[in-house]
Coordinates of C-alpha atoms (C1' of nucleotides) in Angstrom, one line a residue:
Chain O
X1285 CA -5.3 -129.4 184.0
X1286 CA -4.6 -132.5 182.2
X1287 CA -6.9 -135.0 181.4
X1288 CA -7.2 -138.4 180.9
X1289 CA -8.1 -140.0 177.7
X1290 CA -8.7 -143.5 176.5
X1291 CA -5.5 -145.5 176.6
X1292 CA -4.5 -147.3 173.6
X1293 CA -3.0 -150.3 173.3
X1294 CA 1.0 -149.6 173.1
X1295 CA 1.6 -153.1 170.6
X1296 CA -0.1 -151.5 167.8
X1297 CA 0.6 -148.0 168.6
X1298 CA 2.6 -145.6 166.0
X1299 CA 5.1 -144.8 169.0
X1300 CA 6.4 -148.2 169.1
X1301 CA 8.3 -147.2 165.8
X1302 CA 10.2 -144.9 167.3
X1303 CA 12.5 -145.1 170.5
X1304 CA 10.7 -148.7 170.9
X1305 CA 10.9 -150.4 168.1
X1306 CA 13.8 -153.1 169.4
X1307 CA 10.9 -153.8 172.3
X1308 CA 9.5 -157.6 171.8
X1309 CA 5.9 -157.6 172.5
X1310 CA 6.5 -158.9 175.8
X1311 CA 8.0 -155.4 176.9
X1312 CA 5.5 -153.5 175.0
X1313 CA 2.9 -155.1 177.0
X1314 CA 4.9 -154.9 180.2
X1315 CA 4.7 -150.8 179.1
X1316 CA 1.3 -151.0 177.9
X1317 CA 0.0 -152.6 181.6
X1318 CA 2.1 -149.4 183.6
X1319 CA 1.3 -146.4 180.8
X1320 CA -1.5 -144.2 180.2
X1321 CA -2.1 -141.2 178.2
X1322 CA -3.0 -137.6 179.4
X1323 CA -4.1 -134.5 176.9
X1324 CA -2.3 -131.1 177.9
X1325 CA -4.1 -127.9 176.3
X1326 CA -1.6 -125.2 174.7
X1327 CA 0.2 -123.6 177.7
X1328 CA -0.1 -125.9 180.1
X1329 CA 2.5 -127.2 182.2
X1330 CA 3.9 -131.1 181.7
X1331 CA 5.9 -130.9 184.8
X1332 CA 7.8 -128.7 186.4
X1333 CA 11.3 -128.3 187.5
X1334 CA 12.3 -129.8 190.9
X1335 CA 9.4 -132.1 191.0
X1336 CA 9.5 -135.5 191.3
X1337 CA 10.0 -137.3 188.4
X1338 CA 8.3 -140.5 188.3
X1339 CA 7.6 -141.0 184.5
X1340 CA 8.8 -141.6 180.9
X1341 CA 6.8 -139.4 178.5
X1342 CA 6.1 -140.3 175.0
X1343 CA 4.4 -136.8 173.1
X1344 CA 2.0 -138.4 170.5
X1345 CA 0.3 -135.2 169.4
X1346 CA 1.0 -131.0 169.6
X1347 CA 4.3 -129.5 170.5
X1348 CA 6.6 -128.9 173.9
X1349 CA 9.0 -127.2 174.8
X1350 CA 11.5 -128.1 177.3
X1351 CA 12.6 -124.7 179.6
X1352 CA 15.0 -124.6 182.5
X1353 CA 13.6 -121.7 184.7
X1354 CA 16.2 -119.5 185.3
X1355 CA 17.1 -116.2 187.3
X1356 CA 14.0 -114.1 186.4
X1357 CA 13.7 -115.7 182.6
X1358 CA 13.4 -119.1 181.3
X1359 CA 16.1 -120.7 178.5
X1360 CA 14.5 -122.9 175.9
X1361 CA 16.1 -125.9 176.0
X1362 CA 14.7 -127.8 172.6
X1363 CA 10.9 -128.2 171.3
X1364 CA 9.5 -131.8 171.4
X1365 CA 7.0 -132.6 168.4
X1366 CA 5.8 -136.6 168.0
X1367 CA 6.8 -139.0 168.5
X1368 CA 9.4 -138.2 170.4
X1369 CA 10.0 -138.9 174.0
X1370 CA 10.6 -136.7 177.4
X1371 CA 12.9 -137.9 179.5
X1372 CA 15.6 -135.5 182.2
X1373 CA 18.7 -136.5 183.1
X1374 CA 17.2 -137.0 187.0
X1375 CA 15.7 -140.3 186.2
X1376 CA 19.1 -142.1 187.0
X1377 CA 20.4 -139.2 189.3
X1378 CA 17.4 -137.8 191.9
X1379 CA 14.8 -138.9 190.7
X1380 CA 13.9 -135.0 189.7
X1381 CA 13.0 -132.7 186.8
X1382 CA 15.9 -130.8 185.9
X1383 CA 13.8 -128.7 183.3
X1384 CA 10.2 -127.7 183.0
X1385 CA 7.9 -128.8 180.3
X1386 CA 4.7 -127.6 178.7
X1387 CA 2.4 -127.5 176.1
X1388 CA 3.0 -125.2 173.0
X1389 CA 0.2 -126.5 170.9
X1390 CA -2.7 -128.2 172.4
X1391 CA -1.0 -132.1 173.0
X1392 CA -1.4 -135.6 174.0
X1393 CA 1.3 -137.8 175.5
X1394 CA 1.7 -141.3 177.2
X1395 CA 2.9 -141.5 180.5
X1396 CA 5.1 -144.4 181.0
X1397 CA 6.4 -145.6 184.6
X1398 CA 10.0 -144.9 185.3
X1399 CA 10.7 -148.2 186.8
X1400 CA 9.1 -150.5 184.3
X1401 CA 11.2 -148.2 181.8
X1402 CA 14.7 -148.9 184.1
X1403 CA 13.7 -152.3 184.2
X1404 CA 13.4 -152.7 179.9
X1405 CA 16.6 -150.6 179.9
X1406 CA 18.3 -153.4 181.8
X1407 CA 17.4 -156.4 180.3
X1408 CA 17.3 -155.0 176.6
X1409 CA 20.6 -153.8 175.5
X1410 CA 19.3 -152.9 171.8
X1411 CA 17.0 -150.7 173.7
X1412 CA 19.8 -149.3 175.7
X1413 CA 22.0 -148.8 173.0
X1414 CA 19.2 -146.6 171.6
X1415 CA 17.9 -144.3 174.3
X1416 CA 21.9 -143.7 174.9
X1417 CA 22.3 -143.1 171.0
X1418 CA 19.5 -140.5 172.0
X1419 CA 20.6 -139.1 174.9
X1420 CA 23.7 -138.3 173.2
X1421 CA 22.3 -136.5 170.1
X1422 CA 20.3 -134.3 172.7
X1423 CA 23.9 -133.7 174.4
X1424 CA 25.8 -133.0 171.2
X1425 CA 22.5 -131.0 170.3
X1426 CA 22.6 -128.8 173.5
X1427 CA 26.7 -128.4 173.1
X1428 CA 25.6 -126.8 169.9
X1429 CA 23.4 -124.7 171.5
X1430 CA 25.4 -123.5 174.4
X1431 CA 28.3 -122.7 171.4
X1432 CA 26.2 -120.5 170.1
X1433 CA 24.7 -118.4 172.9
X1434 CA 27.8 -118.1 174.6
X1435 CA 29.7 -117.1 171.8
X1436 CA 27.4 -115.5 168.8
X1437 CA 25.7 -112.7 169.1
X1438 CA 22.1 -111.6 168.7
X1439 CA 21.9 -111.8 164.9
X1440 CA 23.8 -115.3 164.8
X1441 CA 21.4 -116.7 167.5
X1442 CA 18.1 -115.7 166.1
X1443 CA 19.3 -117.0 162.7
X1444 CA 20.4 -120.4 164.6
X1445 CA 16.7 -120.5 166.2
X1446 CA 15.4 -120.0 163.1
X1447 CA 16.9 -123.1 161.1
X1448 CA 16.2 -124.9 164.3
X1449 CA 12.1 -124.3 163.9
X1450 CA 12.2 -124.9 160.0
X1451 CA 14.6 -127.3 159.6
X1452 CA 14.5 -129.5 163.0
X1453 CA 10.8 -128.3 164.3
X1454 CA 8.5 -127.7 161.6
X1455 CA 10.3 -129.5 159.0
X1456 CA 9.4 -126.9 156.5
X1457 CA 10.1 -123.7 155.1
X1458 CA 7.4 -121.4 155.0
X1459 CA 6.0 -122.1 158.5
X1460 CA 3.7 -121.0 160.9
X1461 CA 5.1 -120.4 164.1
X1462 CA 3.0 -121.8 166.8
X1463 CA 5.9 -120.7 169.9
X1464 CA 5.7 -116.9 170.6
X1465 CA 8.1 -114.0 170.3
X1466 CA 9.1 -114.7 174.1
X1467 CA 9.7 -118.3 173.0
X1468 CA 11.9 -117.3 170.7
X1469 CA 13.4 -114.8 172.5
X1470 CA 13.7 -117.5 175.5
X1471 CA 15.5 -120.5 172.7
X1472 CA 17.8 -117.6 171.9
X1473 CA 18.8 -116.0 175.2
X1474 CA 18.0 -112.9 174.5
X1475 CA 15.0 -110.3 175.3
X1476 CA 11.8 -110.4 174.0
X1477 CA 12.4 -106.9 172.5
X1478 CA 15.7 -107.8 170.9
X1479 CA 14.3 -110.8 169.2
X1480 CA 11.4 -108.5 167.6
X1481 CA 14.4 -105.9 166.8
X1482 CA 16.2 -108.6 164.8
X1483 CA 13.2 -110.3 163.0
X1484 CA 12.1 -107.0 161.7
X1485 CA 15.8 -106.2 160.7
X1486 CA 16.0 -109.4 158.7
X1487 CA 12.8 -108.6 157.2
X1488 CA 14.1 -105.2 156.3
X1489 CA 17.0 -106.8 154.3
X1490 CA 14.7 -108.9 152.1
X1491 CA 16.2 -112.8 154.2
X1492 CA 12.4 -113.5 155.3
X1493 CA 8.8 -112.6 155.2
X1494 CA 7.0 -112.2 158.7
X1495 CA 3.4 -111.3 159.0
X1496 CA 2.0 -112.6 161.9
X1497 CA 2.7 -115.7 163.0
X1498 CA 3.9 -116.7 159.5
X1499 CA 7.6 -116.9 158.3
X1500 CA 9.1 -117.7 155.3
X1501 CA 12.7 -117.6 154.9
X1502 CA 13.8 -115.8 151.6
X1503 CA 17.4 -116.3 151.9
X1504 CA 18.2 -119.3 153.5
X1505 CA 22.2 -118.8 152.1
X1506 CA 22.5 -115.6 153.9
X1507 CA 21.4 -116.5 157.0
X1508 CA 23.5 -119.3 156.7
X1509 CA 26.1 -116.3 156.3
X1510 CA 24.4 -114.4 159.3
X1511 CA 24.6 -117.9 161.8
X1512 CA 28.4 -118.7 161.0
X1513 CA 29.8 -115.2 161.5
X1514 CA 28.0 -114.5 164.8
Chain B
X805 CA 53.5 -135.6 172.1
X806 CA 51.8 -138.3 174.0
X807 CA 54.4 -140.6 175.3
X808 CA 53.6 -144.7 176.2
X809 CA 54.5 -145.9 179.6
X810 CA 54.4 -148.6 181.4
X811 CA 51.0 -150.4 181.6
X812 CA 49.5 -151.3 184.7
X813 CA 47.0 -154.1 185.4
X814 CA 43.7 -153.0 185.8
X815 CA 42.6 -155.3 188.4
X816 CA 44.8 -153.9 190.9
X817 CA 44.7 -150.4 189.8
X818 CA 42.7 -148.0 191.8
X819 CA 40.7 -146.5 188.4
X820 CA 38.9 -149.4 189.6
X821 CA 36.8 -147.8 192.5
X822 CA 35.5 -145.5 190.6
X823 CA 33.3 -146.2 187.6
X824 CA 34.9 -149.6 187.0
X825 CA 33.8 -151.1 190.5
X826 CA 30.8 -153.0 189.2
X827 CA 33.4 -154.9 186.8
X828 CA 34.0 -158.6 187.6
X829 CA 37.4 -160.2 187.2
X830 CA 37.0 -161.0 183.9
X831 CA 35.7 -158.0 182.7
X832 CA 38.7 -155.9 184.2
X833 CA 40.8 -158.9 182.7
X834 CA 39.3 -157.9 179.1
X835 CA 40.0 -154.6 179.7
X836 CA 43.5 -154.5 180.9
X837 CA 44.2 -156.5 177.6
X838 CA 42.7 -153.6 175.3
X839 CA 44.1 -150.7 177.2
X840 CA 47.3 -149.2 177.1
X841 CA 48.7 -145.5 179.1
X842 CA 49.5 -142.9 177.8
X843 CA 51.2 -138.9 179.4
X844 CA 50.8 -135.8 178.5
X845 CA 53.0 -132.9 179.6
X846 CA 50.9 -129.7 180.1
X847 CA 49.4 -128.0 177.4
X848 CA 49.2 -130.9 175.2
X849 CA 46.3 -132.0 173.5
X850 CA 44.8 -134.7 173.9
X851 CA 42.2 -135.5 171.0
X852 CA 40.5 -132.6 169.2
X853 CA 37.5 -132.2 168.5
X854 CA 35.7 -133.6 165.0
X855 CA 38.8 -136.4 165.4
X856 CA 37.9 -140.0 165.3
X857 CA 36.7 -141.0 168.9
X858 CA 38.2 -144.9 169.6
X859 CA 38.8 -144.8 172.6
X860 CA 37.3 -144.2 176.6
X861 CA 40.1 -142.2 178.2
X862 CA 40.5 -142.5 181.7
X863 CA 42.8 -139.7 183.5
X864 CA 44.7 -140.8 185.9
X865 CA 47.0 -138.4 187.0
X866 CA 47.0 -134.5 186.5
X867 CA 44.1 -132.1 185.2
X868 CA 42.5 -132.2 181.9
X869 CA 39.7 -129.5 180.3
X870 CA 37.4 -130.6 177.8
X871 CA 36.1 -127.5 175.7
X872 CA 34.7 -126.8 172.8
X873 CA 36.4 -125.3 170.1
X874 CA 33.9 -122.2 169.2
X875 CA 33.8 -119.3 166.3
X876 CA 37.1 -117.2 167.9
X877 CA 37.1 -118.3 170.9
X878 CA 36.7 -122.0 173.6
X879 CA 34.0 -122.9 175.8
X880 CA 35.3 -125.1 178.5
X881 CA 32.9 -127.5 179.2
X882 CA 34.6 -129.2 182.1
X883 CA 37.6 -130.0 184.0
X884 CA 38.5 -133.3 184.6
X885 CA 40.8 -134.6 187.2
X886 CA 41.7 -138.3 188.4
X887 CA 40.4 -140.7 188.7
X888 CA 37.6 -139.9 186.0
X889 CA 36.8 -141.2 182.7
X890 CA 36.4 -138.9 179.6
X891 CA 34.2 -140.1 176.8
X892 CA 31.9 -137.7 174.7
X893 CA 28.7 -138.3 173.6
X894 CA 30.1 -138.9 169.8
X895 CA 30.7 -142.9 170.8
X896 CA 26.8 -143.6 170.7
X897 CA 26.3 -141.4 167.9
X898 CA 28.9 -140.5 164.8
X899 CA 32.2 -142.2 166.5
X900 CA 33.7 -138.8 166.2
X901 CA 34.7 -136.4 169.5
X902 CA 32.2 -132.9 170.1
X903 CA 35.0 -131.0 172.0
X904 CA 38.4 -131.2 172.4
X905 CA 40.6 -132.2 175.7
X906 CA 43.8 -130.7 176.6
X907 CA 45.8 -131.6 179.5
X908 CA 46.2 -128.3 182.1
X909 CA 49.2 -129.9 184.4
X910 CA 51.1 -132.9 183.4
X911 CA 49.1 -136.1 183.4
X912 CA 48.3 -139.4 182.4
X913 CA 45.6 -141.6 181.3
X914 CA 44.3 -145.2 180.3
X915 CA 42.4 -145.5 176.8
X916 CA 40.6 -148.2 177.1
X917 CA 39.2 -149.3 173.2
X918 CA 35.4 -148.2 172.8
X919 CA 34.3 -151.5 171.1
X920 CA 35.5 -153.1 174.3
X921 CA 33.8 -150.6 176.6
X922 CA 30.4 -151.0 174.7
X923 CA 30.6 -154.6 175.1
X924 CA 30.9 -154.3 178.9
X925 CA 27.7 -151.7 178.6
X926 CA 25.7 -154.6 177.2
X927 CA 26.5 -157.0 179.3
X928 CA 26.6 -155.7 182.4
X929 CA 23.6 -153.7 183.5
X930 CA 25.1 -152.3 186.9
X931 CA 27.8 -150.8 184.8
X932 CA 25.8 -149.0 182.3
X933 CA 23.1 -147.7 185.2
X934 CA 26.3 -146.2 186.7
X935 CA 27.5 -145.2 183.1
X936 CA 24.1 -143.5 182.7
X937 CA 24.0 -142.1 185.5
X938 CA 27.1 -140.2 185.5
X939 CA 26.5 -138.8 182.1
X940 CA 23.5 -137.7 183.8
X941 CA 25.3 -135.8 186.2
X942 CA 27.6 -134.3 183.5
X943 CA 24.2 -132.9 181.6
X944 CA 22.8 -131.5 184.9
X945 CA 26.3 -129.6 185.6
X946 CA 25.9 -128.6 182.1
X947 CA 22.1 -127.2 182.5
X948 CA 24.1 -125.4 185.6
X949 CA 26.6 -123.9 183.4
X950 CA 24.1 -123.5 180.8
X951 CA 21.8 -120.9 182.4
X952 CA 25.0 -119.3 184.5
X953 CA 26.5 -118.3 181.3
X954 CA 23.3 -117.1 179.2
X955 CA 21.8 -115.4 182.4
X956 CA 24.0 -114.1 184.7
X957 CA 26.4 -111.1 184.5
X958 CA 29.7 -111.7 184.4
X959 CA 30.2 -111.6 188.5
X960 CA 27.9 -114.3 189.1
X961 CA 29.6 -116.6 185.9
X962 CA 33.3 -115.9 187.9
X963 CA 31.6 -116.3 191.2
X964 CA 30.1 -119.5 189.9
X965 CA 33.4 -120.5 188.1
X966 CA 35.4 -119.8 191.3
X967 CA 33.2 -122.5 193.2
X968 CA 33.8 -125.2 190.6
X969 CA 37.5 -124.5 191.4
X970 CA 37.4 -124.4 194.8
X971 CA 34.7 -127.4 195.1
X972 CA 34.2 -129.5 192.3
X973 CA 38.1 -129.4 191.3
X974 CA 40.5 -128.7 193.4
X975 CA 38.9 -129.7 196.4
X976 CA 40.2 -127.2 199.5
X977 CA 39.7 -123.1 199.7
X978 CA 42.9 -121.5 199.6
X979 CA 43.9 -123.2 195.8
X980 CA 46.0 -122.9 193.5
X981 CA 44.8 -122.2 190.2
X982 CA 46.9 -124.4 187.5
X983 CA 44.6 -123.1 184.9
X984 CA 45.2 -119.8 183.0
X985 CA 43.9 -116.7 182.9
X986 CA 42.4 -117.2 179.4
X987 CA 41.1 -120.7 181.0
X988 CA 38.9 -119.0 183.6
X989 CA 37.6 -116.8 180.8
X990 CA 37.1 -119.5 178.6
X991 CA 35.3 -121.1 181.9
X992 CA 33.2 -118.3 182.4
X993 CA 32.7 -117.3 178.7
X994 CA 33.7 -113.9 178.6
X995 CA 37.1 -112.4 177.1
X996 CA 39.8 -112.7 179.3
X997 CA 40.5 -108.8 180.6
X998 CA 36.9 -108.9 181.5
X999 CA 38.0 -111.5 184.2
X1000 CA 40.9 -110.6 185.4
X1001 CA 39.0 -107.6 186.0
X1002 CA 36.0 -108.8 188.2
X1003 CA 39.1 -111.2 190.0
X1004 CA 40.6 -107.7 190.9
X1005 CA 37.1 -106.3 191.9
X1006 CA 36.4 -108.9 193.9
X1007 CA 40.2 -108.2 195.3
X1008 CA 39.5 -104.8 196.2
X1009 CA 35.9 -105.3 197.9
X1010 CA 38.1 -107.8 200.4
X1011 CA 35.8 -111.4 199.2
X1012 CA 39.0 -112.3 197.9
X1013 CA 42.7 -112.6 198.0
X1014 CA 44.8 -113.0 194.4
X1015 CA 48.5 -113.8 194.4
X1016 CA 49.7 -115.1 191.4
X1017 CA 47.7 -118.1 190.9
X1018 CA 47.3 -118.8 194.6
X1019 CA 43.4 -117.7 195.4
X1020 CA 41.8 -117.5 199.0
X1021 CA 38.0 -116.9 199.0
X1022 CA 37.8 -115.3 202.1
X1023 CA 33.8 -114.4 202.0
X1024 CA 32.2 -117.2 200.1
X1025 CA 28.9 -116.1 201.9
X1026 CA 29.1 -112.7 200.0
X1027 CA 30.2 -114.5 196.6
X1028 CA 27.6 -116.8 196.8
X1029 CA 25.2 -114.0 197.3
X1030 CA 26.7 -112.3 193.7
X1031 CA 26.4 -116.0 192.2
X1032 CA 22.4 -115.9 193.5
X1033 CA 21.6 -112.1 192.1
X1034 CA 23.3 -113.1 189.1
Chain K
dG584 C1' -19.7 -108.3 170.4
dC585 C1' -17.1 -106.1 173.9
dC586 C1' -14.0 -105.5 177.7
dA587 C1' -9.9 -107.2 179.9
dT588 C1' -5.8 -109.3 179.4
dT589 C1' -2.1 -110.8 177.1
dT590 C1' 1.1 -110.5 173.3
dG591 C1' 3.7 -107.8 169.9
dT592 C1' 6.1 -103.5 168.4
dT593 C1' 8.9 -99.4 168.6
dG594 C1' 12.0 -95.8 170.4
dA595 C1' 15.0 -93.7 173.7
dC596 C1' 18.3 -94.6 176.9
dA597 C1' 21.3 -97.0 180.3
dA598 C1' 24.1 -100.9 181.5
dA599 C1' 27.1 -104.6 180.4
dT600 C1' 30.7 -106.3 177.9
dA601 C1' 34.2 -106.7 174.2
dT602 C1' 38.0 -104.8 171.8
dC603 C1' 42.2 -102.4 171.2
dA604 C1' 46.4 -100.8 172.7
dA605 C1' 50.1 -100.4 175.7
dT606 C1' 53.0 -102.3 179.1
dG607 C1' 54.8 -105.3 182.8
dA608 C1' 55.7 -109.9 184.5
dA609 C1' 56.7 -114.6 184.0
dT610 C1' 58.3 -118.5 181.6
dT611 C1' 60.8 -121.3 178.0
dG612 C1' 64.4 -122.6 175.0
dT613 C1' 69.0 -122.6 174.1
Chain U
dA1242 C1' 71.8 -115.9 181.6
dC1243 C1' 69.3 -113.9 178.1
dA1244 C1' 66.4 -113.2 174.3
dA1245 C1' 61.9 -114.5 172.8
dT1246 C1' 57.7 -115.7 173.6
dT1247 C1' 53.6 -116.1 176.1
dC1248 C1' 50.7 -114.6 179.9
dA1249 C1' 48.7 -111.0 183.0
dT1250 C1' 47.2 -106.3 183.8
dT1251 C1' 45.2 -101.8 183.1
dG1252 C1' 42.9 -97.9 180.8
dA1253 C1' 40.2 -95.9 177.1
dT1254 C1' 36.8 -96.6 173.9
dA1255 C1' 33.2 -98.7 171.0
dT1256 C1' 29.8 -102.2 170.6
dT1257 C1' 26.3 -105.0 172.1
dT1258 C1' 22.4 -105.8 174.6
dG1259 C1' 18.9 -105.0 178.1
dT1260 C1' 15.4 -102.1 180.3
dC1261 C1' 11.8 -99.0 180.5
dA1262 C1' 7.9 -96.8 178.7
dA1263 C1' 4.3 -96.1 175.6
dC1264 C1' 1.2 -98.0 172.6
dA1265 C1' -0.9 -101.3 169.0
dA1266 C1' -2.8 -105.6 168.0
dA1267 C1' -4.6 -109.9 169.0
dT1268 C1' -7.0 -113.1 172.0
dG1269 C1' -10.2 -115.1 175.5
dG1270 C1' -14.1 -115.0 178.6
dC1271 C1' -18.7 -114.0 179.1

DNA sequence: GCCATTTGTTGACAAATATCAATGAATTGT
DNA sequence: ACAATTCATTGATATTTGTCAACAAATGGC
């Protein structure tokens, strides 16, 4: 399970650029006094959906993914890579985890209490402002999402996924796909199998390369093509 | 199109018990003096999608569904009926509105200017706690939705639909169903034989009565049990 | 290094769902 | 009131997608 590690000191840390960067020192202290960091190895669970949700996480190394667990099979929600924060729609609802989390690649990720983060949220509107800003692009984000698994099918979906890892995820083209086929098959609500099917199908027609774990998108103008005609 | 009517003050007007209650006089005052009404007769539209976003629309009267406008076809995200406020996740992010709202019976709203709206949010925490944490609620519906439309078959997605109606909407078990056909597909994201089809199953195995848009569950154990095995 | 377990791959088949076409019913504008 | 349009219904058919089974490849524990 996961371990502690030695905390740092949240003033100086790299996160601070990120979601916290309209924090004074005074509130990155107040976070750094109620925070510590834990190390998750790959596969392991962050949390789980329906527990209590007592915590604001901050992933500073590896990769999650965020999964609602549905009827017999999980949907992907979105990957987290640093620094990027984890935090469910329950804090301000029931206090619950509306998704499960866990560890893709081997991770490490501050733990930051809920109420010293509804406090900040309350007396800093900059901060505010921000998470909402965030909060939203993860809404507009999932709309996207639920667009096109409702309404493209397998081809369009797996192409979608696809962009998502190199464009959003990895932030490169040929990349090395740490999630598995079932994670892929999961972000694209489909089956395992039909995931394979359509990866080897696209290899087949010259748009990518796949040999392993390794991808490498050829033709990133016709799966464009593929994504926008469902 | 939209017509102006007669503005009411918003420190008398009911809209006030609902998200506005944390508002002091003054901030009501402010709003009343950046708001105006507005109707809409059924079927209108009332902003689309990728449109400017100015304003936080309350609805006041009638039914509204928000939906996105997809590759064909519409998701609908949501009904919407009074007194709630409709305001997309765009404001925080590009000013610009994700999906697109269309009034289903006759009705009427308050826009209330955004700049206005996220002046209140800064100022007044208890406002934007309650702010949060109804678009909180809105996300966990839409995790709901999400994983009944990617994972169950299409009896569970109209079971699931016809429980919204009932509960969520309009609010009593025999109902009458002001929205379409097409509106329940759209609801349930399938095409819109496919549920007029399961309506009629559900007919024929007696869960269910259909006349013309008046609908009776009569066995809402035994749909619930086809939402639950999907 | 080797066995056990998981993960990836492929094919054949069955189930779910959309599409198309035809028709009836209801609604709207004039 | 009536034509014109939209909306609802049904059946036949084609397409999409999942499931099952068998097996190959990779991985982890010891």
């Amino acid at each position: 399970m996961a371990r502690f590690i030695q905390s740092h000191n949240c003033v100086d840390c790299k996160c601070k650029d990120s979601i916290f960067s309209s924090l004074s020192t005074t509130e990155l202290e107040l976070i750094n006094n109620n925070h510590y960091e834990v190390s998750f190895k790959a596969g392991e669970m962050m949390f789980k959906q329906g527990t209590p949700s007592p915590h604001f996480l901050c992933l500073t190394t590896g990769l999650a993914k965020l999964y609602i667990e549905g009827y017999g099979k999980n949907l992907i929600l979105s990957l987290v890579k640093p620094v990027d924060y984890i935090l469910g729609p329950g804090i301000y609802v029931d206090n619950r985890h509306h998704y499960s989390a866990s560890a893709v690649e081997d991770s490490t990720a501050c733990l930051v209490d809920v109420t010293t983060f509804r406090q900040i949220m309350r007396g800093n509107p900059d901060f505010a402002d921000e998470f909402i800003r965030r909060i939203s692009i993860m809404t507009i984000f999932n709309f996207e999402q639920f667009i096109s698994l409702t309404q493209k099918q397998m081809n369009g979906r797996i192409a979608d996924a696809l962009f998502y890892l190199s464009d959003k995820i990895y932030g490169r083209n040929p990349f090395e796909m740490t999630i598995s086929r079932q994670d892929l098959a999961d972000l694209s609500g489909m089956s395992k199998e039909s995931a394979i099917r359509i990866l080897k199908e696209f290899k087949d027609e010259g748009i990518l390369t796949v040999d392993g774990n390794s991808l490498h998108i050829l033709n990133p103008q016709q799966l464009k093509k593929i994504s926008e005609t469902g």
